[in-house]
C-alpha positions as a Markdown table, in Angstrom:
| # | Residue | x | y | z |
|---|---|---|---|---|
| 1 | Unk | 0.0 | 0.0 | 0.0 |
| 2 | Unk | 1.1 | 3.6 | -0.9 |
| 3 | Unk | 2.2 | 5.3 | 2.2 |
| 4 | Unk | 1.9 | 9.4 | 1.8 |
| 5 | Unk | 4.8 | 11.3 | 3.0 |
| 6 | Unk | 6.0 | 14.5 | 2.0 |
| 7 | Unk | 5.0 | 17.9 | 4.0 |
| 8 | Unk | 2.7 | 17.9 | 6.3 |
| 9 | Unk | -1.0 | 19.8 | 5.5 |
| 10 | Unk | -0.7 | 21.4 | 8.9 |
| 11 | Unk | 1.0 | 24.6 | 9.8 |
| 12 | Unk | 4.3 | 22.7 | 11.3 |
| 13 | Unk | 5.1 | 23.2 | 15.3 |
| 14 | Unk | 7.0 | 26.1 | 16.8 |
| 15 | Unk | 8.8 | 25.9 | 19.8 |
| 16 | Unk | 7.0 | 29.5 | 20.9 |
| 17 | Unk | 4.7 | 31.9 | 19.3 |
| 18 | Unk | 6.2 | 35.1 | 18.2 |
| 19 | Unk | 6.6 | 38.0 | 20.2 |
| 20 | Unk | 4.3 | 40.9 | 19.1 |
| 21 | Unk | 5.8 | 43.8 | 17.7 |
| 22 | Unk | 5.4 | 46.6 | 15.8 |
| 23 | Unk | 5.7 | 46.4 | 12.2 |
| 24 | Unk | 8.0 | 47.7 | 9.2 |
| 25 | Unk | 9.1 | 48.0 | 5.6 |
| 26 | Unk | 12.2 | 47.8 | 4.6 |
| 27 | Unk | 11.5 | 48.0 | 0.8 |
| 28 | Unk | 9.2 | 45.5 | 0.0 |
| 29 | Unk | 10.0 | 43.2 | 2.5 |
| 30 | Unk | 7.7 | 43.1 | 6.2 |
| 31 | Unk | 9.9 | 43.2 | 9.6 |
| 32 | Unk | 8.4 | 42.8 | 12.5 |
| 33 | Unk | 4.3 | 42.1 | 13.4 |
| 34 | Unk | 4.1 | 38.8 | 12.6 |
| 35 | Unk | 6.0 | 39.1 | 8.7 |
| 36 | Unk | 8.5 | 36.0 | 8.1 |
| 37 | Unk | 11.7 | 36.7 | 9.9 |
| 38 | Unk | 14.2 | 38.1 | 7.1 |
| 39 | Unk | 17.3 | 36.5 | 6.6 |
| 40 | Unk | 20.4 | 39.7 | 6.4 |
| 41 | Unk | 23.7 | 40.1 | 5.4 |
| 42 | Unk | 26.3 | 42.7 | 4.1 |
| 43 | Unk | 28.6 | 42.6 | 1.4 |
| 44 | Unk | 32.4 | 42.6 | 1.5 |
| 45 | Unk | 33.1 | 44.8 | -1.5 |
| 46 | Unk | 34.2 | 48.6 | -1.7 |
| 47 | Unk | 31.3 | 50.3 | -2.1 |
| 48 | Unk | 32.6 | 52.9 | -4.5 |
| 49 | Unk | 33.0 | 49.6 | -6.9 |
| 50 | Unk | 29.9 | 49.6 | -7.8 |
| 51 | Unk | 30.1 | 46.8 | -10.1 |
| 52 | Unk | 31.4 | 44.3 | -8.0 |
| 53 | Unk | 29.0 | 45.4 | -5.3 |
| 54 | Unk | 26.4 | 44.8 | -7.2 |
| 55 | Unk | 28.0 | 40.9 | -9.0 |
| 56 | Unk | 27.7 | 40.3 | -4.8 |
| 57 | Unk | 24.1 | 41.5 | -4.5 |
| 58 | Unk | 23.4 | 39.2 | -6.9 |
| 59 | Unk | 25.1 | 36.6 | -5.5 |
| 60 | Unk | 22.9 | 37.2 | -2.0 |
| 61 | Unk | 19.6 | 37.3 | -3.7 |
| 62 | Unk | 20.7 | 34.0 | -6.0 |
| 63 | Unk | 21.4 | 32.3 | -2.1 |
| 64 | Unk | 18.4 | 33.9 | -0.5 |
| 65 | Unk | 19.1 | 36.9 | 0.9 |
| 66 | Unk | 16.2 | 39.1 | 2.2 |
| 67 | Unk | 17.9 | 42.8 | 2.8 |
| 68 | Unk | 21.4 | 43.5 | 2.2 |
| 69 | Unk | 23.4 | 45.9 | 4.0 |
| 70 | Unk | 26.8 | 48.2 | 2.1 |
| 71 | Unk | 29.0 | 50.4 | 4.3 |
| 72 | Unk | 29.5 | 53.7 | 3.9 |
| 73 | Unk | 32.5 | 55.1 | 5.4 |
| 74 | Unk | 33.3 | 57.9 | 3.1 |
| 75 | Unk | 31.9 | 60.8 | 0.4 |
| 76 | Unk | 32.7 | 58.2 | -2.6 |
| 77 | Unk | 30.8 | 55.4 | -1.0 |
| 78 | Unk | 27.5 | 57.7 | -0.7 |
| 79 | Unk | 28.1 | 59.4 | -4.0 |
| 80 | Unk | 27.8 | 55.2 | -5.3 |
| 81 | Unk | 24.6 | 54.4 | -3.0 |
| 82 | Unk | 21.8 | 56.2 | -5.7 |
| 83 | Unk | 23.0 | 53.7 | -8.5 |
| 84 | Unk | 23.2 | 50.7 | -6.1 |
| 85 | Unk | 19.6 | 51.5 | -4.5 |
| 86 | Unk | 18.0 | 51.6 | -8.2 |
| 87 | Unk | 19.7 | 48.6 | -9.2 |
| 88 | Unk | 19.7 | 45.9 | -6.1 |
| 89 | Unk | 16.9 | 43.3 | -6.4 |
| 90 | Unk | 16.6 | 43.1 | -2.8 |
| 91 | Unk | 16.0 | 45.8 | -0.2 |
| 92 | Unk | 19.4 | 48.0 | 0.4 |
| 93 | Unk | 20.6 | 49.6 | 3.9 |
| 94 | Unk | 23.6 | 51.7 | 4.1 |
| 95 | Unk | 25.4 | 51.2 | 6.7 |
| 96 | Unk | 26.2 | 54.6 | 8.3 |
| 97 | Unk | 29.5 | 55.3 | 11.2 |
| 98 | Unk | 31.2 | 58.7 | 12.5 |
| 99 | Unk | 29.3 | 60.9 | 9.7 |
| 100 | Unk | 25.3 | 61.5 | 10.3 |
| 101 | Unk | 25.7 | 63.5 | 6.5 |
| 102 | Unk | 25.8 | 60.4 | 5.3 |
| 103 | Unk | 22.7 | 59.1 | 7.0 |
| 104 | Unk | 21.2 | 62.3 | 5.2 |
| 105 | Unk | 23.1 | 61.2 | 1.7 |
| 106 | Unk | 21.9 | 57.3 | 2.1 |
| 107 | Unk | 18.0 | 58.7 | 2.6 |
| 108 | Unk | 18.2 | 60.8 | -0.7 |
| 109 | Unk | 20.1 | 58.5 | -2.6 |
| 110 | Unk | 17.0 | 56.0 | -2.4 |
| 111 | Unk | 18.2 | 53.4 | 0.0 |
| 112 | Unk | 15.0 | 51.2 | 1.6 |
| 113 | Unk | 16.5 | 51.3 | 5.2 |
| 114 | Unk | 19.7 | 53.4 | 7.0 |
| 115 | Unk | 21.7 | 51.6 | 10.1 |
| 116 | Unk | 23.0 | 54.1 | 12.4 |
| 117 | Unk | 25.6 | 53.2 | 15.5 |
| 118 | Unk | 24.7 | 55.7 | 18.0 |
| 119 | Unk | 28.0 | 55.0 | 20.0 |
| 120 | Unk | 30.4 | 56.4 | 17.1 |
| 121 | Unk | 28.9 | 58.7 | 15.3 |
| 122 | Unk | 29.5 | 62.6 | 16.2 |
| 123 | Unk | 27.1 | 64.3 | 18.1 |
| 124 | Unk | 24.7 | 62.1 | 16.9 |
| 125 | Unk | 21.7 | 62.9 | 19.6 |
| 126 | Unk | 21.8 | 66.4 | 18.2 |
| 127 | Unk | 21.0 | 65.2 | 14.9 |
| 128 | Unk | 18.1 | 63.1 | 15.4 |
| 129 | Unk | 15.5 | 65.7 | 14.7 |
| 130 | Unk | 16.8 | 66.3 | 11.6 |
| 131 | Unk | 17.3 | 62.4 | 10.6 |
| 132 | Unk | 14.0 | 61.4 | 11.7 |
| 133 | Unk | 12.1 | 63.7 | 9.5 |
| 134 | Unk | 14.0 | 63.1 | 6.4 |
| 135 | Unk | 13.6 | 59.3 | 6.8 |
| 136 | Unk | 9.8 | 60.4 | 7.5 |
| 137 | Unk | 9.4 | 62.1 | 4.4 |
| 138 | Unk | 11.2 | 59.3 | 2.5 |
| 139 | Unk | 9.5 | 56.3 | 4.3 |
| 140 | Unk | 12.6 | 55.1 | 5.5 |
| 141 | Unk | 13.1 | 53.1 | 8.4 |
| 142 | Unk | 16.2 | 53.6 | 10.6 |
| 143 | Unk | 18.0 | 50.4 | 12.4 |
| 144 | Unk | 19.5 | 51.6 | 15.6 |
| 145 | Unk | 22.6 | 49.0 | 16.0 |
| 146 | Unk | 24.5 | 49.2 | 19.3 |
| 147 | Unk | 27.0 | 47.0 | 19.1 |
| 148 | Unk | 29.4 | 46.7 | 22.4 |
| 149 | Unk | 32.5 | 47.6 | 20.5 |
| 150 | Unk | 31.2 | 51.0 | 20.2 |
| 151 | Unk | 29.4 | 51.9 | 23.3 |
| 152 | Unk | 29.4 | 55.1 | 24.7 |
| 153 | Unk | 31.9 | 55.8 | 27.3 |
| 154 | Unk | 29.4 | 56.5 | 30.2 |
| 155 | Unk | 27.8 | 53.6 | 29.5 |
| 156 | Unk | 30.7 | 51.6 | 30.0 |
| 157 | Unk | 31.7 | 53.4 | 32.9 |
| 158 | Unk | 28.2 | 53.3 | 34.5 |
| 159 | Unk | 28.0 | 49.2 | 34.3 |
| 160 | Unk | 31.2 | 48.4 | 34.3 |
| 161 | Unk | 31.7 | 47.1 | 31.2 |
| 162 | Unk | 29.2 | 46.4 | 27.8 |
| 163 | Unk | 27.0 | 44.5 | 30.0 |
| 164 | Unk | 23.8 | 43.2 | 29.1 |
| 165 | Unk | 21.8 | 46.4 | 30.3 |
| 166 | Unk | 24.2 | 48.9 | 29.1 |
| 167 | Unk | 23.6 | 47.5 | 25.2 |
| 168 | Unk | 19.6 | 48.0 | 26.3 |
| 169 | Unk | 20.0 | 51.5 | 27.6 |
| 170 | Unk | 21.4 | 52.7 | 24.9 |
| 171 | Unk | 19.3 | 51.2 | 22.4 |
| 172 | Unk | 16.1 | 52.5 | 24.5 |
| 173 | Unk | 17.5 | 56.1 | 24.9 |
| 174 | Unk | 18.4 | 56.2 | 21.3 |
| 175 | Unk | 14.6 | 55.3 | 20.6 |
| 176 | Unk | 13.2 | 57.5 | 22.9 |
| 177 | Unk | 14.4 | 60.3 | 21.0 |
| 178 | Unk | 13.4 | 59.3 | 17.7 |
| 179 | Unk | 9.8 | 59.2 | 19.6 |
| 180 | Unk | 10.1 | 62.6 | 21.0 |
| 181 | Unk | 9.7 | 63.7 | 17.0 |
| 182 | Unk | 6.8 | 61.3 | 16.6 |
| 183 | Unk | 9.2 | 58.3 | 14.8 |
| 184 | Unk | 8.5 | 55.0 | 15.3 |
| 185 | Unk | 9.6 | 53.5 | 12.2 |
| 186 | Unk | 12.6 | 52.1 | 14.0 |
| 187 | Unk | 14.5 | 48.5 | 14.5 |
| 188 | Unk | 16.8 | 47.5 | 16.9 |
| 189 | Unk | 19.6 | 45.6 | 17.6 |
| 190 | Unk | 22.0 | 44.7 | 20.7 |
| 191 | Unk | 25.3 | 43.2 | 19.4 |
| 192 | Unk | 27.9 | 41.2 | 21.3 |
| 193 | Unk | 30.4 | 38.9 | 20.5 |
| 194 | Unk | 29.7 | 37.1 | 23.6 |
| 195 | Unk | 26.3 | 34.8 | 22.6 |
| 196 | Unk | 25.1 | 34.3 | 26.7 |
| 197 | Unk | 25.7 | 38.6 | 27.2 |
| 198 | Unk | 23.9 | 39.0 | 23.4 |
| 199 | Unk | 21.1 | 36.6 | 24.7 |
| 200 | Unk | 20.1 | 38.2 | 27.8 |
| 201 | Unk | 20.7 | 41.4 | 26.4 |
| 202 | Unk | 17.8 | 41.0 | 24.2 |
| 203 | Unk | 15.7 | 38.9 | 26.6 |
| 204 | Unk | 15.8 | 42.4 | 28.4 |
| 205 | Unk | 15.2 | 44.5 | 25.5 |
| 206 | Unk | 12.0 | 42.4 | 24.3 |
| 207 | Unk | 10.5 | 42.9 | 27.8 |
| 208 | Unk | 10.9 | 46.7 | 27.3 |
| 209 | Unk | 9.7 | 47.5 | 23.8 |
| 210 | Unk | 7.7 | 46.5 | 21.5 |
| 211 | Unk | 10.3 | 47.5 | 18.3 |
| 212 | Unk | 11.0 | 44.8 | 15.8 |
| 213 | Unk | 14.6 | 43.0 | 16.6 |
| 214 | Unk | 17.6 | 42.4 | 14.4 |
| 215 | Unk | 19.2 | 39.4 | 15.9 |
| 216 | Unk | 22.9 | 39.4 | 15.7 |
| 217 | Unk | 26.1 | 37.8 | 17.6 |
| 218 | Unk | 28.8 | 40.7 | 16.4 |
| 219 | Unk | 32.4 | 39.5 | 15.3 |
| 220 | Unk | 31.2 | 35.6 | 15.8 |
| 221 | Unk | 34.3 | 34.6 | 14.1 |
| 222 | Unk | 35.8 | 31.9 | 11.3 |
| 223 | Unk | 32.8 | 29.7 | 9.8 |
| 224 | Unk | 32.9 | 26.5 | 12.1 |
| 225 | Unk | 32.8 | 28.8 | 15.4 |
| 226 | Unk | 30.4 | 31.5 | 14.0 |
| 227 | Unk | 27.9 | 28.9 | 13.0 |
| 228 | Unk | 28.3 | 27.0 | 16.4 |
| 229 | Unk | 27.7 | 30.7 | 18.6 |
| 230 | Unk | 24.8 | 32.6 | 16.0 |
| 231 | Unk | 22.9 | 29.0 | 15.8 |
| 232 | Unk | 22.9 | 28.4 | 19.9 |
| 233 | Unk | 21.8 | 32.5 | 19.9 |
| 234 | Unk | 19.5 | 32.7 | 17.5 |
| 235 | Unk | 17.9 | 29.4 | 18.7 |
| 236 | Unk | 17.5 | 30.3 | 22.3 |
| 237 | Unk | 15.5 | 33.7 | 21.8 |
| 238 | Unk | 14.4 | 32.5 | 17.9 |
| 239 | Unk | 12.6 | 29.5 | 21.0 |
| 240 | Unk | 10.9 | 32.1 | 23.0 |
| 241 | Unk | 9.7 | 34.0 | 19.9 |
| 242 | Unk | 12.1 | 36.7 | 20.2 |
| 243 | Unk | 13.5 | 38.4 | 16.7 |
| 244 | Unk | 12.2 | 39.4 | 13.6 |
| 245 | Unk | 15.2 | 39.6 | 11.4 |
| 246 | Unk | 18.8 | 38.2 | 11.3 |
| 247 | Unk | 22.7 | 38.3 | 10.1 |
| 248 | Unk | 25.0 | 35.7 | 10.9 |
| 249 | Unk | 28.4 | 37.6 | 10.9 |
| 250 | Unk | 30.9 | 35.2 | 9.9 |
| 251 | Unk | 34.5 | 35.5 | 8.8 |
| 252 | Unk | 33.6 | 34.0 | 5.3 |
| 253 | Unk | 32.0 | 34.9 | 2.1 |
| 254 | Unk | 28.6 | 36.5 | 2.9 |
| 255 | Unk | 26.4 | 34.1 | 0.9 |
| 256 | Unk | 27.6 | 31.4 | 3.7 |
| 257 | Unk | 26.3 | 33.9 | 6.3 |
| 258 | Unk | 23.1 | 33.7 | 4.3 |
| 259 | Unk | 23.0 | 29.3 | 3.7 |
| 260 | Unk | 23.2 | 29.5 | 8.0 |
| 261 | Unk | 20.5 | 31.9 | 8.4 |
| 262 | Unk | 18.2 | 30.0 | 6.4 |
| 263 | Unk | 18.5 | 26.6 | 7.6 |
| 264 | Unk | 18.9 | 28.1 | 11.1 |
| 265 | Unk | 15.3 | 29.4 | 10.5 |
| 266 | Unk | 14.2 | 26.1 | 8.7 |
| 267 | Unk | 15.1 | 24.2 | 11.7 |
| 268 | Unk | 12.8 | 25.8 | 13.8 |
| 269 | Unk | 9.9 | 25.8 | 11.1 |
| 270 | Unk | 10.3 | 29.7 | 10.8 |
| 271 | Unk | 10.9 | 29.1 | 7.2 |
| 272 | Unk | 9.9 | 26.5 | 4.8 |
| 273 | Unk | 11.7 | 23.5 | 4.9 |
| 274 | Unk | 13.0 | 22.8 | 1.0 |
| 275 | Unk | 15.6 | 20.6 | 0.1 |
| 276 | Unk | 16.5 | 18.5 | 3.9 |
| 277 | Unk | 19.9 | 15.5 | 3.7 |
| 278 | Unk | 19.1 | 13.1 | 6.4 |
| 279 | Unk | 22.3 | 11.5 | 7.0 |
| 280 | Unk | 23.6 | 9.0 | 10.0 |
| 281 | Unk | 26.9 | 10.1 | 11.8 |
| 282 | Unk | 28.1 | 6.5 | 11.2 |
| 283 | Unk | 29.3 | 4.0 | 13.5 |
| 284 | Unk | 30.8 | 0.0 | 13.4 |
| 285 | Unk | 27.6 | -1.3 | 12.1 |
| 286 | Unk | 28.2 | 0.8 | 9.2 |
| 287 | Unk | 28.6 | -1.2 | 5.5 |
| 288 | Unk | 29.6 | 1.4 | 3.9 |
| 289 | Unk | 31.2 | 4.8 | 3.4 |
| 290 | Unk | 28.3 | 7.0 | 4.8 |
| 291 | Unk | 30.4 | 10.2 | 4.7 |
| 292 | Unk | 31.0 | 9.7 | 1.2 |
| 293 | Unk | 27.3 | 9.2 | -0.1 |
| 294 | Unk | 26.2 | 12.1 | 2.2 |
| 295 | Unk | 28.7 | 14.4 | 0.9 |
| 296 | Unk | 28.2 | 13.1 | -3.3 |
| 297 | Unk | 24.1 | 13.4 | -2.7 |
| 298 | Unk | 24.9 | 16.5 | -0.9 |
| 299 | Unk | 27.0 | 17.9 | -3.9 |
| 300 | Unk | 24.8 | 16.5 | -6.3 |
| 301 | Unk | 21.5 | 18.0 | -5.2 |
| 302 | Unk | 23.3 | 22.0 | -4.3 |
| 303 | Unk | 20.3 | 24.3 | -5.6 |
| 304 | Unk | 17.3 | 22.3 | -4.7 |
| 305 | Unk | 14.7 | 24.3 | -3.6 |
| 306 | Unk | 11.9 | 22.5 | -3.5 |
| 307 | Unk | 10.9 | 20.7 | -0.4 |
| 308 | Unk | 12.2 | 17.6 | -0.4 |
| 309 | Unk | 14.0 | 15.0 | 2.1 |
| 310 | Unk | 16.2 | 12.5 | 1.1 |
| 311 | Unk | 17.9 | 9.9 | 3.6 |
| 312 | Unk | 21.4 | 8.5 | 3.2 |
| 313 | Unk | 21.6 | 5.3 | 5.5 |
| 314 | Unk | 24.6 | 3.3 | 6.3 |
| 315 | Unk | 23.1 | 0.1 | 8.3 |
| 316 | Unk | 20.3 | -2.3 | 8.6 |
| 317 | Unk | 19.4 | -1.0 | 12.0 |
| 318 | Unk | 17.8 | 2.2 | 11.3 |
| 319 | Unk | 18.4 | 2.5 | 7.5 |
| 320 | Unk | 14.7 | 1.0 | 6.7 |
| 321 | Unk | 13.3 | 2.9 | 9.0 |
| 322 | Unk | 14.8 | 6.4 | 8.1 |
| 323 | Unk | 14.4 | 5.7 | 4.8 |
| 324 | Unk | 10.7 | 4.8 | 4.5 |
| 325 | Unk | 10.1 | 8.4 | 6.7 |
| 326 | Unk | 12.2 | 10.1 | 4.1 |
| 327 | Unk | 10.2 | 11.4 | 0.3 |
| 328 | Unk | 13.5 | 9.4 | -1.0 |
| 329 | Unk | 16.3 | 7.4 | 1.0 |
| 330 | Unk | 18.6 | 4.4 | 0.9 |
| 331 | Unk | 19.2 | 1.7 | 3.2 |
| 332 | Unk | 22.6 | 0.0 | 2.3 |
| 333 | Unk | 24.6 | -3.0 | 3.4 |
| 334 | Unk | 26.4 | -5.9 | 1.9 |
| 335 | Unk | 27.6 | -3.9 | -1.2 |
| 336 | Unk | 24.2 | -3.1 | -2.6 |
| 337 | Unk | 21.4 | -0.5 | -1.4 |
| 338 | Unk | 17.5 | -0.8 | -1.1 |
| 339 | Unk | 16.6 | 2.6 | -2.6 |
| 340 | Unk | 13.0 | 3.9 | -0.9 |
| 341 | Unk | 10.6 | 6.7 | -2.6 |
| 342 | Unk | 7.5 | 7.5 | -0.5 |
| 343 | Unk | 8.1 | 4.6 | 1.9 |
| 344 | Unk | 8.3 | 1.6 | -0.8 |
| 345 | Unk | 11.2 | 0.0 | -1.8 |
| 346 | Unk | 11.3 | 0.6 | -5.7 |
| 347 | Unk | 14.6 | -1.3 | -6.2 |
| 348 | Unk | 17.8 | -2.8 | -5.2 |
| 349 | Unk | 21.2 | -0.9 | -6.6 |
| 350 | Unk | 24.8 | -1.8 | -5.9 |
| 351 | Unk | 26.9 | 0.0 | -3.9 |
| 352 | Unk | 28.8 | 1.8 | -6.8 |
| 353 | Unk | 25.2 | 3.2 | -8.2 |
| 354 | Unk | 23.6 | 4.1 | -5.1 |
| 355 | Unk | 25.0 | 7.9 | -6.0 |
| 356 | Unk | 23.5 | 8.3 | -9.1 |
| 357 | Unk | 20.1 | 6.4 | -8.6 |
| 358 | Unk | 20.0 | 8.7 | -5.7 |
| 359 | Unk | 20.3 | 12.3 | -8.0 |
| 360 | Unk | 18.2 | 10.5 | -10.6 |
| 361 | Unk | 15.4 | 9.6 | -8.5 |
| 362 | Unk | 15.6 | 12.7 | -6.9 |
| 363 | Unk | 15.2 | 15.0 | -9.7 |
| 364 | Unk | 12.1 | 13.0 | -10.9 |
| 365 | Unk | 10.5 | 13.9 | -8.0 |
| 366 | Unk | 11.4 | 17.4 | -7.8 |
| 367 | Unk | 10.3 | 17.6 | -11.5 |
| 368 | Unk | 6.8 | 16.3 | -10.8 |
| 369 | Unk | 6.5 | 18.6 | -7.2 |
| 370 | Unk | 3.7 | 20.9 | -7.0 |
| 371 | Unk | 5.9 | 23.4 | -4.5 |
| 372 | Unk | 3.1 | 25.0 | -3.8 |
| 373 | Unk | 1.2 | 22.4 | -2.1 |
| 374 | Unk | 3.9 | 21.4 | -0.3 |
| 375 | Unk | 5.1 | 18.2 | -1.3 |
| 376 | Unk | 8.5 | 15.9 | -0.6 |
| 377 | Unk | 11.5 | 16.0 | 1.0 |
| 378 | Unk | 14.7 | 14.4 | 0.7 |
| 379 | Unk | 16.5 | 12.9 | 3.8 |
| 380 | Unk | 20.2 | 12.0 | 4.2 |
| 381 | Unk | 20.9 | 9.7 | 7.0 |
């Protein structure tokens, strides 16, 4: 008998509903109030190149990037945002230090969204009246980012150090001014490098204010450790329904920061699943080279989107199993595989084809997926 798999017709679980908050736009995408948490990063480039800025852009939106973000630390780099803004296929955010004319500069050049750091740029208070009614009269959301590399002196002097409540003070202070001139069009975010201090710190801040909340763990370092710290973050406040948009800052190419993001927010059904590789961690019952077919299925299905699950299993002890819960899997052992697709064995492979019947199999059921009505996924196990 036909077993139905594939995605469930029920919304899927959360580990918390989300935290209310207000909402904004950022372009055309929704942040905040309930809209799909947005997936961030920034690109590497010179700004003043506008070409390869641009080539990188393209690069984000190709990996799934929601809202990009360009620095803007000089004259040249505003005087490129106007051609940037018009030509981005995602929402762009200059990212604005030391100068507030360039926050001025980034709202006429067309930019969707301006990210000011309160703790570096020069008399910044003074100039809120004047930023808050340009980005009124543009419908231009401002990001406040306090990051604890760039607090203000009292602040560290008052607490001792960037301590949890000194990021939330001057985040809240910063937003109560943009409120005294009736602008409320605002996100947040509470940067540390430290993921426990950057988790309480926004534990506090969510019980204070009801802004939207750019999750970030600032300066999270090389791939492998970035992951490891923005994943154990994100998923402890992501679990209490805290956050409305993110950027995993990693020491790597910003499309990676993106690939993390995503699946970080897959895992927790906050996004979608699409294409899942369900694959065991291998151990002496194993008959053959699991790490190998993972990593070939892996390579040979890059740029699946649709939802599928696909299970790569190395034993007779949970292979079956995994592999009938998976859209498409493999049990193997003795040289030869038992290839499953929607919980029935279809046929038996040897080990050296197990690969390609795998991508082949796949790809047929990709083909015939109605996406919309949510259908397969592939599991690697």
């Amino acid at each position: 008998m036909s077993v139905s798999l594939g995605m469930p017709t029920l919304p899927p679980p959360v580990l918390a509903q989300r935290r209310p908050t207000r909402r904004i736009t950022v372009g055309k995408v929704e942040v905040g109030g309930g809209a799909p948490i947005s997936v961030q990063s920034m690109t590497t480039t010179k700004t003043t190149d506008i070409n390869a800025t641009l080539q990188q852009i393209a690069e984000l939106t190709a990996t799934g990037c929601d809202i990009v973000r360009v620095a803007v630390p000089s004259r040249d780099d505003a005087e490129a945002l106007p051609i940037i803004a018009k030509k981005s296929q995602i929402p762009l955010i200059a990212d604005i230090h030391f100068q507030p004319a360039y926050v001025f500069a980034a709202i006429e050049a067309g930019c969707a969204g301006v990210r000011v750091n309160p703790g570096n740029i020069r008399k910044f208070d003074d100039q809120v009246k004047a930023i808050a009614q340009a980005a009124k009269d543009r419908g231009i959301p401002i990001r406040i980012g306090v990051n604890a590399g760039s607090l203000d002196p009292r602040l560290l002097k008052k607490y001792g150090g960037a301590t949890p409540e000194a990021l939330v003070e001057s985040a809240l202070w910063e937003a109560s001014l943009f409120e005294e001139h009736d602008f409320r069009d605002v996100k947040i975010s509470v940067k540390h490098h430290d993921p426990v201090v950057m988790v309480e710190a926004y534990r506090q801040l969510s019980a204070q204010c009801d802004y939207p909340l750019h999750l970030g763990v600032t300066e999270a370092g090389p791939a492998f450790q970035g992951t490891i710290k923005s994943a154990v973050a994100f998923g402890a406040l992501l679990a209490e329904g805290i956050g409305d948009t993110i950027r995993v800052s990693l020491s790597a190419p910003p499309a990676e920061e993106v690939k993390v993001g995503i699946k970080i927010l897959e895992s927790l059904n906050l996004r979608p699943r699409k294409l899942e590789i369900v694959s065991c961690p291998s151990c002496g019952r194993a008959q053959v080279d699991v790490y190998t077919l993972a990593d070939q299925v892996t390579a040979g299905l890059e740029g699946l989107t649709v939802p599928l699950r696909v299970a790569v299993m190395g034993c007779v002890v949970n292979g079956p199993g995994e592999a009938r819960e998976a859209d498409l899997g493999v049990a193997s052992g003795n040289g030869k595989g038992q290839i499953f697709v929607h919980g029935e064995v279809i046929k038996t492979v040897p080990e050296a084809e197990i690969v390609a019947t795998l991508l082949t199999e796949a790809r047929r059921l990709a083909a015939d997926m109605d996406v919309e009505s949510g259908a397969p996924v592939v599991t690697v196990g």
